[in-house]
Amino acid sequence: MKKSIIVTLTALAFVAWGCSSDDDDNSKESSGKFQKTTPAWVAPNYDDYEQLMTVEIQLQDKLQSTASEADLLCATIDNEVRGLAQPQLVNGQWVFGLTVGANRKGEPVSLSYYCSKRKRIYTIGWVQFDDDTPYMGTGSLYQPVFIN
């Protein structure tokens, strides 16, 4: 009797260990960093920077279905927030009007996208800062790839 209870408890432990409550989306697309709450990113004071780059960024297709008004997009240079935007639904697509501040061209900019439904932050190296960048366009600059 004791042996069967021990075997049952051991089996239950293995079943519980194999389950995860942190991840609602078990697909390989959930590669971002898990984030329980909305990040505490604060928009920069753009008066602190000599140059500004403003770009309209469309969320990639794989993230469109889980996007919402509660999402955020953050641009950083040297781990310092240099731009922050909330999404807008335009013609059925989620887009961010992002302004990034810098003091010189060529600074590497990273993007972090927080998806409130997935509770994840996806971060990528994005572009070299250039205030001559057109506001709208095509390609990975305007639709960055956060997940493959």
mmCIF file of N, CA and C in Angstrom:
data_model
loop_
_atom_site.group_PDB
_atom_site.id
_atom_site.type_symbol
_atom_site.label_atom_id
_atom_site.label_comp_id
_atom_site.label_asym_id
_atom_site.label_seq_id
_atom_site.Cartn_x
_atom_site.Cartn_y
_atom_site.Cartn_z
ATOM 1 N N MET A 1 0.823 -1.193 0.000
ATOM 2 C CA MET A 1 0.000 0.000 0.000
ATOM 3 C C MET A 1 0.866 1.257 0.000
ATOM 4 N N LYS A 2 1.879 1.309 0.890
ATOM 5 C CA LYS A 2 2.754 2.473 0.962
ATOM 6 C C LYS A 2 3.506 2.658 -0.346
ATOM 7 N N LYS A 3 3.911 1.541 -0.960
ATOM 8 C CA LYS A 3 4.665 1.618 -2.207
ATOM 9 C C LYS A 3 3.814 2.222 -3.316
ATOM 10 N N SER A 4 2.546 1.870 -3.406
ATOM 11 C CA SER A 4 1.686 2.406 -4.467
ATOM 12 C C SER A 4 1.408 3.900 -4.244
ATOM 13 N N ILE A 5 1.339 4.340 -3.001
ATOM 14 C CA ILE A 5 1.142 5.766 -2.710
ATOM 15 C C ILE A 5 2.382 6.548 -3.131
ATOM 16 N N ILE A 6 3.562 5.998 -2.845
ATOM 17 C CA ILE A 6 4.807 6.664 -3.218
ATOM 18 C C ILE A 6 4.919 6.739 -4.740
ATOM 19 N N VAL A 7 4.581 5.663 -5.436
ATOM 20 C CA VAL A 7 4.637 5.654 -6.898
ATOM 21 C C VAL A 7 3.653 6.682 -7.458
ATOM 22 N N THR A 8 2.450 6.761 -6.907
ATOM 23 C CA THR A 8 1.442 7.716 -7.365
ATOM 24 C C THR A 8 1.903 9.147 -7.135
ATOM 25 N N LEU A 9 2.454 9.427 -5.957
ATOM 26 C CA LEU A 9 2.945 10.779 -5.670
ATOM 27 C C LEU A 9 4.108 11.157 -6.589
ATOM 28 N N THR A 10 4.983 10.205 -6.850
ATOM 29 C CA THR A 10 6.101 10.459 -7.748
ATOM 30 C C THR A 10 5.602 10.767 -9.160
ATOM 31 N N ALA A 11 4.625 10.010 -9.625
ATOM 32 C CA ALA A 11 4.060 10.250 -10.961
ATOM 33 C C ALA A 11 3.400 11.622 -11.030
ATOM 34 N N LEU A 12 2.679 12.000 -9.979
ATOM 35 C CA LEU A 12 2.046 13.319 -9.947
ATOM 36 C C LEU A 12 3.077 14.435 -9.946
ATOM 37 N N ALA A 13 4.173 14.225 -9.256
ATOM 38 C CA ALA A 13 5.241 15.236 -9.230
ATOM 39 C C ALA A 13 5.816 15.444 -10.620
ATOM 40 N N PHE A 14 6.023 14.349 -11.366
ATOM 41 C CA PHE A 14 6.547 14.485 -12.727
ATOM 42 C C PHE A 14 5.560 15.199 -13.647
ATOM 43 N N VAL A 15 4.275 14.911 -13.497
ATOM 44 C CA VAL A 15 3.251 15.581 -14.308
ATOM 45 C C VAL A 15 3.226 17.075 -13.995
ATOM 46 N N ALA A 16 3.234 17.421 -12.712
ATOM 47 C CA ALA A 16 3.209 18.832 -12.315
ATOM 48 C C ALA A 16 4.469 19.557 -12.768
ATOM 49 N N TRP A 17 5.601 18.898 -12.713
ATOM 50 C CA TRP A 17 6.868 19.504 -13.110
ATOM 51 C C TRP A 17 6.866 19.825 -14.604
ATOM 52 N N GLY A 18 6.212 19.003 -15.404
ATOM 53 C CA GLY A 18 6.178 19.208 -16.847
ATOM 54 C C GLY A 18 5.245 20.318 -17.280
ATOM 55 N N CYS A 19 4.389 20.806 -16.416
ATOM 56 C CA CYS A 19 3.455 21.871 -16.751
ATOM 57 C C CYS A 19 4.025 23.208 -16.318
ATOM 58 N N SER A 20 3.665 24.239 -17.040
ATOM 59 C CA SER A 20 4.136 25.579 -16.708
ATOM 60 C C SER A 20 2.981 26.539 -16.715
ATOM 61 N N SER A 21 2.821 27.317 -15.655
ATOM 62 C CA SER A 21 1.754 28.303 -15.605
ATOM 63 C C SER A 21 2.215 29.661 -16.099
ATOM 64 N N ASP A 22 3.496 29.835 -16.382
ATOM 65 C CA ASP A 22 4.028 31.126 -16.827
ATOM 66 C C ASP A 22 3.726 31.428 -18.280
ATOM 67 N N ASP A 23 3.379 30.421 -19.078
ATOM 68 C CA ASP A 23 3.309 30.615 -20.510
ATOM 69 C C ASP A 23 1.976 30.144 -21.053
ATOM 70 N N ASP A 24 1.125 31.093 -21.450
ATOM 71 C CA ASP A 24 -0.157 30.739 -22.025
ATOM 72 C C ASP A 24 -0.012 30.269 -23.468
ATOM 73 N N ASP A 25 1.021 30.700 -24.161
ATOM 74 C CA ASP A 25 1.259 30.384 -25.552
ATOM 75 C C ASP A 25 2.467 29.463 -25.629
ATOM 76 N N ASN A 26 2.223 28.172 -25.858
ATOM 77 C CA ASN A 26 3.314 27.203 -25.825
ATOM 78 C C ASN A 26 4.034 27.060 -27.154
ATOM 79 N N SER A 27 3.733 27.896 -28.126
ATOM 80 C CA SER A 27 4.400 27.794 -29.413
ATOM 81 C C SER A 27 5.829 28.300 -29.318
ATOM 82 N N LYS A 28 6.634 27.976 -30.335
ATOM 83 C CA LYS A 28 8.029 28.413 -30.342
ATOM 84 C C LYS A 28 8.137 29.915 -30.529
ATOM 85 N N GLU A 29 7.022 30.594 -30.860
ATOM 86 C CA GLU A 29 7.027 32.040 -31.033
ATOM 87 C C GLU A 29 7.104 32.777 -29.701
ATOM 88 N N SER A 30 6.952 32.100 -28.592
ATOM 89 C CA SER A 30 7.011 32.744 -27.286
ATOM 90 C C SER A 30 8.440 32.834 -26.791
ATOM 91 N N SER A 31 9.290 33.369 -27.621
ATOM 92 C CA SER A 31 10.704 33.425 -27.289
ATOM 93 C C SER A 31 11.078 34.667 -26.495
ATOM 94 N N GLY A 32 10.170 35.616 -26.363
ATOM 95 C CA GLY A 32 10.482 36.836 -25.631
ATOM 96 C C GLY A 32 10.594 36.589 -24.142
ATOM 97 N N LYS A 33 11.091 37.594 -23.455
ATOM 98 C CA LYS A 33 11.264 37.531 -22.005
ATOM 99 C C LYS A 33 9.900 37.687 -21.323
ATOM 100 N N PHE A 34 9.560 36.756 -20.440
ATOM 101 C CA PHE A 34 8.290 36.818 -19.718
ATOM 102 C C PHE A 34 8.266 38.045 -18.818
ATOM 103 N N GLN A 35 7.153 38.768 -18.829
ATOM 104 C CA GLN A 35 6.997 39.997 -18.047
ATOM 105 C C GLN A 35 5.584 40.020 -17.475
ATOM 106 N N LYS A 36 5.454 39.821 -16.159
ATOM 107 C CA LYS A 36 4.132 39.764 -15.532
ATOM 108 C C LYS A 36 3.353 41.060 -15.629
ATOM 109 N N THR A 37 4.024 42.185 -15.497
ATOM 110 C CA THR A 37 3.351 43.484 -15.493
ATOM 111 C C THR A 37 3.876 44.365 -16.618
ATOM 112 N N THR A 38 3.146 45.412 -16.912
ATOM 113 C CA THR A 38 3.576 46.362 -17.931
ATOM 114 C C THR A 38 4.912 46.966 -17.519
ATOM 115 N N PRO A 39 5.876 47.030 -18.446
ATOM 116 C CA PRO A 39 7.184 47.606 -18.100
ATOM 117 C C PRO A 39 7.044 49.063 -17.637
ATOM 118 N N ALA A 40 7.946 49.484 -16.791
ATOM 119 C CA ALA A 40 7.913 50.848 -16.236
ATOM 120 C C ALA A 40 8.743 51.809 -17.093
ATOM 121 N N TRP A 41 8.683 51.649 -18.415
ATOM 122 C CA TRP A 41 9.414 52.531 -19.305
ATOM 123 C C TRP A 41 8.825 53.937 -19.229
ATOM 124 N N VAL A 42 9.679 54.938 -19.209
ATOM 125 C CA VAL A 42 9.251 56.334 -19.143
ATOM 126 C C VAL A 42 9.754 57.050 -20.394
ATOM 127 N N ALA A 43 8.861 57.792 -21.040
ATOM 128 C CA ALA A 43 9.233 58.530 -22.246
ATOM 129 C C ALA A 43 10.326 59.549 -21.914
ATOM 130 N N PRO A 44 11.281 59.714 -22.812
ATOM 131 C CA PRO A 44 12.368 60.667 -22.553
ATOM 132 C C PRO A 44 11.905 62.108 -22.745
ATOM 133 N N ASN A 45 12.699 63.018 -22.247
ATOM 134 C CA ASN A 45 12.497 64.439 -22.527
ATOM 135 C C ASN A 45 13.287 64.714 -23.811
ATOM 136 N N TYR A 46 12.565 64.896 -24.910
ATOM 137 C CA TYR A 46 13.228 65.052 -26.208
ATOM 138 C C TYR A 46 14.048 66.336 -26.298
ATOM 139 N N ASP A 47 13.818 67.290 -25.410
ATOM 140 C CA ASP A 47 14.628 68.513 -25.380
ATOM 141 C C ASP A 47 16.073 68.229 -24.965
ATOM 142 N N ASP A 48 16.321 67.056 -24.373
ATOM 143 C CA ASP A 48 17.664 66.679 -23.945
ATOM 144 C C ASP A 48 18.548 66.218 -25.103
ATOM 145 N N TYR A 49 17.978 66.077 -26.301
ATOM 146 C CA TYR A 49 18.721 65.511 -27.424
ATOM 147 C C TYR A 49 18.795 66.499 -28.581
ATOM 148 N N GLU A 50 19.921 66.485 -29.257
ATOM 149 C CA GLU A 50 20.159 67.398 -30.371
ATOM 150 C C GLU A 50 19.434 66.975 -31.638
ATOM 151 N N GLN A 51 19.196 65.664 -31.797
ATOM 152 C CA GLN A 51 18.591 65.153 -33.022
ATOM 153 C C GLN A 51 17.427 64.233 -32.696
ATOM 154 N N LEU A 52 16.427 64.241 -33.575
ATOM 155 C CA LEU A 52 15.273 63.364 -33.426
ATOM 156 C C LEU A 52 15.041 62.592 -34.718
ATOM 157 N N MET A 53 14.679 61.342 -34.571
ATOM 158 C CA MET A 53 14.319 60.482 -35.698
ATOM 159 C C MET A 53 12.900 59.983 -35.431
ATOM 160 N N THR A 54 11.988 60.237 -36.346
ATOM 161 C CA THR A 54 10.604 59.798 -36.183
ATOM 162 C C THR A 54 10.274 58.797 -37.277
ATOM 163 N N VAL A 55 9.767 57.624 -36.870
ATOM 164 C CA VAL A 55 9.500 56.528 -37.795
ATOM 165 C C VAL A 55 8.159 55.896 -37.439
ATOM 166 N N GLU A 56 7.391 55.538 -38.471
ATOM 167 C CA GLU A 56 6.169 54.768 -38.254
ATOM 168 C C GLU A 56 6.527 53.296 -38.401
ATOM 169 N N ILE A 57 6.313 52.553 -37.333
ATOM 170 C CA ILE A 57 6.669 51.140 -37.301
ATOM 171 C C ILE A 57 5.404 50.300 -37.282
ATOM 172 N N GLN A 58 5.308 49.397 -38.254
ATOM 173 C CA GLN A 58 4.176 48.471 -38.305
ATOM 174 C C GLN A 58 4.593 47.169 -37.636
ATOM 175 N N LEU A 59 3.746 46.683 -36.747
ATOM 176 C CA LEU A 59 4.034 45.430 -36.058
ATOM 177 C C LEU A 59 4.025 44.285 -37.061
ATOM 178 N N GLN A 60 4.976 43.377 -36.937
ATOM 179 C CA GLN A 60 5.077 42.266 -37.878
ATOM 180 C C GLN A 60 3.826 41.394 -37.824
ATOM 181 N N ASP A 61 3.547 40.720 -38.931
ATOM 182 C CA ASP A 61 2.316 39.944 -39.092
ATOM 183 C C ASP A 61 2.119 38.903 -37.990
ATOM 184 N N LYS A 62 3.187 38.238 -37.564
ATOM 185 C CA LYS A 62 3.060 37.183 -36.542
ATOM 186 C C LYS A 62 2.601 37.721 -35.191
ATOM 187 N N LEU A 63 2.735 39.022 -34.965
ATOM 188 C CA LEU A 63 2.336 39.609 -33.682
ATOM 189 C C LEU A 63 1.034 40.402 -33.774
ATOM 190 N N GLN A 64 0.537 40.640 -34.974
ATOM 191 C CA GLN A 64 -0.668 41.450 -35.151
ATOM 192 C C GLN A 64 -1.881 40.868 -34.421
ATOM 193 N N SER A 65 -2.061 39.552 -34.449
ATOM 194 C CA SER A 65 -3.264 38.939 -33.870
ATOM 195 C C SER A 65 -3.323 39.022 -32.347
ATOM 196 N N THR A 66 -2.178 39.212 -31.698
ATOM 197 C CA THR A 66 -2.185 39.297 -30.237
ATOM 198 C C THR A 66 -1.900 40.708 -29.732
ATOM 199 N N ALA A 67 -1.794 41.660 -30.635
ATOM 200 C CA ALA A 67 -1.519 43.043 -30.243
ATOM 201 C C ALA A 67 -2.771 43.705 -29.679
ATOM 202 N N SER A 68 -2.557 44.752 -28.872
ATOM 203 C CA SER A 68 -3.678 45.496 -28.298
ATOM 204 C C SER A 68 -3.222 46.907 -27.945
ATOM 205 N N GLU A 69 -4.159 47.723 -27.544
ATOM 206 C CA GLU A 69 -3.857 49.096 -27.141
ATOM 207 C C GLU A 69 -2.968 49.160 -25.900
ATOM 208 N N ALA A 70 -2.863 48.073 -25.160
ATOM 209 C CA ALA A 70 -2.058 48.041 -23.937
ATOM 210 C C ALA A 70 -0.581 47.740 -24.205
ATOM 211 N N ASP A 71 -0.208 47.499 -25.455
ATOM 212 C CA ASP A 71 1.178 47.190 -25.810
ATOM 213 C C ASP A 71 2.024 48.462 -25.807
ATOM 214 N N LEU A 72 3.345 48.291 -25.807
ATOM 215 C CA LEU A 72 4.285 49.408 -25.840
ATOM 216 C C LEU A 72 5.466 49.069 -26.743
ATOM 217 N N LEU A 73 6.056 50.109 -27.324
ATOM 218 C CA LEU A 73 7.279 49.968 -28.089
ATOM 219 C C LEU A 73 8.289 50.960 -27.532
ATOM 220 N N CYS A 74 9.477 50.464 -27.222
ATOM 221 C CA CYS A 74 10.503 51.281 -26.585
ATOM 222 C C CYS A 74 11.793 51.218 -27.401
ATOM 223 N N ALA A 75 12.376 52.388 -27.658
ATOM 224 C CA ALA A 75 13.683 52.460 -28.315
ATOM 225 C C ALA A 75 14.720 52.818 -27.259
ATOM 226 N N THR A 76 15.859 52.125 -27.292
ATOM 227 C CA THR A 76 16.923 52.410 -26.332
ATOM 228 C C THR A 76 18.256 52.586 -27.046
ATOM 229 N N ILE A 77 19.085 53.422 -26.456
ATOM 230 C CA ILE A 77 20.479 53.588 -26.864
ATOM 231 C C ILE A 77 21.293 53.482 -25.579
ATOM 232 N N ASP A 78 22.266 52.581 -25.560
ATOM 233 C CA ASP A 78 23.061 52.331 -24.349
ATOM 234 C C ASP A 78 22.174 52.050 -23.141
ATOM 235 N N ASN A 79 21.143 51.232 -23.334
ATOM 236 C CA ASN A 79 20.200 50.832 -22.283
ATOM 237 C C ASN A 79 19.426 52.001 -21.675
ATOM 238 N N GLU A 80 19.381 53.124 -22.353
ATOM 239 C CA GLU A 80 18.627 54.293 -21.898
ATOM 240 C C GLU A 80 17.429 54.488 -22.831
ATOM 241 N N VAL A 81 16.246 54.659 -22.260
ATOM 242 C CA VAL A 81 15.048 54.862 -23.079
ATOM 243 C C VAL A 81 15.192 56.166 -23.851
ATOM 244 N N ARG A 82 15.100 56.070 -25.174
ATOM 245 C CA ARG A 82 15.214 57.243 -26.050
ATOM 246 C C ARG A 82 13.950 57.471 -26.865
ATOM 247 N N GLY A 83 12.975 56.560 -26.729
ATOM 248 C CA GLY A 83 11.709 56.706 -27.429
ATOM 249 C C GLY A 83 10.697 55.725 -26.866
ATOM 250 N N LEU A 84 9.435 56.139 -26.835
ATOM 251 C CA LEU A 84 8.372 55.288 -26.306
ATOM 252 C C LEU A 84 7.092 55.587 -27.065
ATOM 253 N N ALA A 85 6.387 54.524 -27.479
ATOM 254 C CA ALA A 85 5.163 54.714 -28.254
ATOM 255 C C ALA A 85 4.132 53.660 -27.888
ATOM 256 N N GLN A 86 2.859 54.066 -28.012
ATOM 257 C CA GLN A 86 1.730 53.150 -27.873
ATOM 258 C C GLN A 86 1.170 52.898 -29.263
ATOM 259 N N PRO A 87 0.571 51.736 -29.483
ATOM 260 C CA PRO A 87 0.092 51.411 -30.824
ATOM 261 C C PRO A 87 -1.232 52.101 -31.161
ATOM 262 N N GLN A 88 -1.436 52.228 -32.450
ATOM 263 C CA GLN A 88 -2.712 52.689 -32.980
ATOM 264 C C GLN A 88 -3.139 51.701 -34.050
ATOM 265 N N LEU A 89 -4.431 51.434 -34.124
ATOM 266 C CA LEU A 89 -4.969 50.541 -35.142
ATOM 267 C C LEU A 89 -5.278 51.372 -36.381
ATOM 268 N N VAL A 90 -4.541 51.115 -37.470
ATOM 269 C CA VAL A 90 -4.694 51.857 -38.712
ATOM 270 C C VAL A 90 -4.989 50.856 -39.835
ATOM 271 N N ASN A 91 -6.172 50.974 -40.418
ATOM 272 C CA ASN A 91 -6.582 50.064 -41.505
ATOM 273 C C ASN A 91 -6.394 48.599 -41.124
ATOM 274 N N GLY A 92 -6.745 48.247 -39.894
ATOM 275 C CA GLY A 92 -6.664 46.863 -39.428
ATOM 276 C C GLY A 92 -5.279 46.400 -39.036
ATOM 277 N N GLN A 93 -4.289 47.289 -39.003
ATOM 278 C CA GLN A 93 -2.917 46.941 -38.637
ATOM 279 C C GLN A 93 -2.466 47.791 -37.459
ATOM 280 N N TRP A 94 -1.721 47.189 -36.537
ATOM 281 C CA TRP A 94 -1.181 47.921 -35.397
ATOM 282 C C TRP A 94 0.124 48.593 -35.799
ATOM 283 N N VAL A 95 0.190 49.907 -35.587
ATOM 284 C CA VAL A 95 1.390 50.681 -35.920
ATOM 285 C C VAL A 95 1.765 51.579 -34.740
ATOM 286 N N PHE A 96 3.045 51.917 -34.687
ATOM 287 C CA PHE A 96 3.581 52.785 -33.637
ATOM 288 C C PHE A 96 4.249 53.983 -34.306
ATOM 289 N N GLY A 97 3.873 55.177 -33.917
ATOM 290 C CA GLY A 97 4.594 56.379 -34.330
ATOM 291 C C GLY A 97 5.678 56.635 -33.294
ATOM 292 N N LEU A 98 6.915 56.301 -33.608
ATOM 293 C CA LEU A 98 8.012 56.322 -32.641
ATOM 294 C C LEU A 98 8.984 57.460 -32.946
ATOM 295 N N THR A 99 9.259 58.281 -31.948
ATOM 296 C CA THR A 99 10.291 59.311 -32.046
ATOM 297 C C THR A 99 11.440 58.901 -31.138
ATOM 298 N N VAL A 100 12.654 58.951 -31.685
ATOM 299 C CA VAL A 100 13.858 58.544 -30.961
ATOM 300 C C VAL A 100 14.799 59.743 -30.874
ATOM 301 N N GLY A 101 15.329 60.005 -29.687
ATOM 302 C CA GLY A 101 16.264 61.107 -29.494
ATOM 303 C C GLY A 101 17.693 60.623 -29.382
ATOM 304 N N ALA A 102 18.633 61.405 -29.945
ATOM 305 C CA ALA A 102 20.068 61.081 -29.852
ATOM 306 C C ALA A 102 20.867 62.371 -30.013
ATOM 307 N N ASN A 103 22.140 62.287 -29.686
ATOM 308 C CA ASN A 103 23.013 63.443 -29.822
ATOM 309 C C ASN A 103 23.943 63.353 -31.022
ATOM 310 N N ARG A 104 23.984 62.192 -31.671
ATOM 311 C CA ARG A 104 24.812 62.052 -32.869
ATOM 312 C C ARG A 104 24.312 60.892 -33.727
ATOM 313 N N LYS A 105 24.588 60.978 -35.000
ATOM 314 C CA LYS A 105 24.245 59.896 -35.923
ATOM 315 C C LYS A 105 25.112 58.681 -35.637
ATOM 316 N N GLY A 106 24.578 57.523 -36.007
ATOM 317 C CA GLY A 106 25.355 56.297 -35.919
ATOM 318 C C GLY A 106 25.236 55.550 -34.606
ATOM 319 N N GLU A 107 24.538 56.098 -33.617
ATOM 320 C CA GLU A 107 24.376 55.372 -32.349
ATOM 321 C C GLU A 107 23.466 54.165 -32.583
ATOM 322 N N PRO A 108 23.843 52.975 -32.076
ATOM 323 C CA PRO A 108 23.002 51.790 -32.270
ATOM 324 C C PRO A 108 21.726 51.871 -31.425
ATOM 325 N N VAL A 109 20.602 51.639 -32.096
ATOM 326 C CA VAL A 109 19.294 51.698 -31.443
ATOM 327 C C VAL A 109 18.735 50.287 -31.337
ATOM 328 N N SER A 110 18.233 49.947 -30.163
ATOM 329 C CA SER A 110 17.532 48.683 -29.951
ATOM 330 C C SER A 110 16.055 48.968 -29.760
ATOM 331 N N LEU A 111 15.223 48.004 -30.139
ATOM 332 C CA LEU A 111 13.779 48.113 -29.943
ATOM 333 C C LEU A 111 13.316 47.020 -28.997
ATOM 334 N N SER A 112 12.407 47.378 -28.119
ATOM 335 C CA SER A 112 11.757 46.400 -27.248
ATOM 336 C C SER A 112 10.261 46.564 -27.412
ATOM 337 N N TYR A 113 9.606 45.458 -27.723
ATOM 338 C CA TYR A 113 8.150 45.450 -27.896
ATOM 339 C C TYR A 113 7.534 44.650 -26.753
ATOM 340 N N TYR A 114 6.633 45.283 -26.006
ATOM 341 C CA TYR A 114 5.917 44.586 -24.931
ATOM 342 C C TYR A 114 4.532 44.217 -25.430
ATOM 343 N N CYS A 115 4.217 42.934 -25.440
ATOM 344 C CA CYS A 115 2.905 42.418 -25.821
ATOM 345 C C CYS A 115 2.149 42.065 -24.542
ATOM 346 N N SER A 116 1.105 42.835 -24.255
ATOM 347 C CA SER A 116 0.379 42.639 -22.996
ATOM 348 C C SER A 116 -0.385 41.317 -22.950
ATOM 349 N N LYS A 117 -0.873 40.833 -24.077
ATOM 350 C CA LYS A 117 -1.609 39.559 -24.091
ATOM 351 C C LYS A 117 -0.684 38.367 -23.893
ATOM 352 N N ARG A 118 0.499 38.428 -24.475
ATOM 353 C CA ARG A 118 1.468 37.332 -24.321
ATOM 354 C C ARG A 118 2.294 37.488 -23.046
ATOM 355 N N LYS A 119 2.251 38.692 -22.460
ATOM 356 C CA LYS A 119 3.051 39.009 -21.273
ATOM 357 C C LYS A 119 4.535 38.763 -21.548
ATOM 358 N N ARG A 120 4.999 39.324 -22.676
ATOM 359 C CA ARG A 120 6.378 39.125 -23.103
ATOM 360 C C ARG A 120 6.964 40.422 -23.641
ATOM 361 N N ILE A 121 8.290 40.538 -23.484
ATOM 362 C CA ILE A 121 9.042 41.629 -24.083
ATOM 363 C C ILE A 121 9.994 41.013 -25.103
ATOM 364 N N TYR A 122 9.900 41.495 -26.342
ATOM 365 C CA TYR A 122 10.776 41.053 -27.424
ATOM 366 C C TYR A 122 11.756 42.189 -27.710
ATOM 367 N N THR A 123 13.043 41.909 -27.660
ATOM 368 C CA THR A 123 14.062 42.941 -27.863
ATOM 369 C C THR A 123 14.977 42.544 -29.018
ATOM 370 N N ILE A 124 15.252 43.518 -29.891
ATOM 371 C CA ILE A 124 16.137 43.285 -31.031
ATOM 372 C C ILE A 124 17.059 44.484 -31.216
ATOM 373 N N GLY A 125 18.225 44.240 -31.811
ATOM 374 C CA GLY A 125 19.039 45.333 -32.311
ATOM 375 C C GLY A 125 18.343 45.841 -33.563
ATOM 376 N N TRP A 126 18.205 47.135 -33.711
ATOM 377 C CA TRP A 126 17.363 47.650 -34.783
ATOM 378 C C TRP A 126 18.174 48.351 -35.863
ATOM 379 N N VAL A 127 18.575 49.596 -35.652
ATOM 380 C CA VAL A 127 19.262 50.392 -36.677
ATOM 381 C C VAL A 127 20.308 51.284 -36.029
ATOM 382 N N GLN A 128 21.103 51.935 -36.874
ATOM 383 C CA GLN A 128 21.977 53.004 -36.428
ATOM 384 C C GLN A 128 21.149 54.286 -36.515
ATOM 385 N N PHE A 129 21.200 55.103 -35.485
ATOM 386 C CA PHE A 129 20.414 56.331 -35.462
ATOM 387 C C PHE A 129 20.783 57.222 -36.648
ATOM 388 N N ASP A 130 19.746 57.715 -37.335
ATOM 389 C CA ASP A 130 19.947 58.639 -38.456
ATOM 390 C C ASP A 130 18.713 59.522 -38.565
ATOM 391 N N ASP A 131 18.851 60.796 -38.236
ATOM 392 C CA ASP A 131 17.704 61.702 -38.242
ATOM 393 C C ASP A 131 17.212 62.029 -39.651
ATOM 394 N N ASP A 132 17.907 61.553 -40.689
ATOM 395 C CA ASP A 132 17.458 61.722 -42.070
ATOM 396 C C ASP A 132 16.562 60.577 -42.543
ATOM 397 N N THR A 133 16.278 59.612 -41.675
ATOM 398 C CA THR A 133 15.430 58.472 -42.034
ATOM 399 C C THR A 133 14.022 58.949 -42.358
ATOM 400 N N PRO A 134 13.464 58.534 -43.511
ATOM 401 C CA PRO A 134 12.083 58.909 -43.839
ATOM 402 C C PRO A 134 11.102 58.329 -42.823
ATOM 403 N N TYR A 135 10.028 59.066 -42.555
ATOM 404 C CA TYR A 135 9.034 58.668 -41.561
ATOM 405 C C TYR A 135 8.384 57.332 -41.910
ATOM 406 N N MET A 136 8.042 57.126 -43.174
ATOM 407 C CA MET A 136 7.373 55.900 -43.599
ATOM 408 C C MET A 136 8.195 55.206 -44.673
ATOM 409 N N GLY A 137 8.028 53.895 -44.772
ATOM 410 C CA GLY A 137 8.728 53.135 -45.791
ATOM 411 C C GLY A 137 8.418 51.663 -45.674
ATOM 412 N N THR A 138 9.243 50.834 -46.303
ATOM 413 C CA THR A 138 9.069 49.387 -46.259
ATOM 414 C C THR A 138 10.362 48.741 -45.795
ATOM 415 N N GLY A 139 10.279 47.458 -45.530
ATOM 416 C CA GLY A 139 11.457 46.706 -45.115
ATOM 417 C C GLY A 139 11.558 46.580 -43.606
ATOM 418 N N SER A 140 12.656 45.970 -43.144
ATOM 419 C CA SER A 140 12.808 45.639 -41.729
ATOM 420 C C SER A 140 12.947 46.866 -40.831
ATOM 421 N N LEU A 141 13.313 48.001 -41.381
ATOM 422 C CA LEU A 141 13.362 49.228 -40.586
ATOM 423 C C LEU A 141 11.953 49.610 -40.139
ATOM 424 N N TYR A 142 10.982 49.436 -41.022
ATOM 425 C CA TYR A 142 9.620 49.865 -40.765
ATOM 426 C C TYR A 142 8.717 48.734 -40.275
ATOM 427 N N GLN A 143 9.128 47.498 -40.442
ATOM 428 C CA GLN A 143 8.421 46.345 -39.902
ATOM 429 C C GLN A 143 9.465 45.373 -39.347
ATOM 430 N N PRO A 144 10.032 45.717 -38.168
ATOM 431 C CA PRO A 144 11.098 44.884 -37.598
ATOM 432 C C PRO A 144 10.607 43.494 -37.225
ATOM 433 N N VAL A 145 11.523 42.530 -37.297
ATOM 434 C CA VAL A 145 11.210 41.139 -36.998
ATOM 435 C C VAL A 145 11.585 40.845 -35.549
ATOM 436 N N PHE A 146 10.562 40.711 -34.705
ATOM 437 C CA PHE A 146 10.781 40.397 -33.294
ATOM 438 C C PHE A 146 10.818 38.894 -33.053
ATOM 439 N N ILE A 147 10.017 38.143 -33.835
ATOM 440 C CA ILE A 147 10.017 36.677 -33.716
ATOM 441 C C ILE A 147 10.096 36.070 -35.113
ATOM 442 N N ASN A 148 10.745 34.918 -35.212
ATOM 443 C CA ASN A 148 10.863 34.227 -36.503
ATOM 444 C C ASN A 148 9.763 33.207 -36.662
#
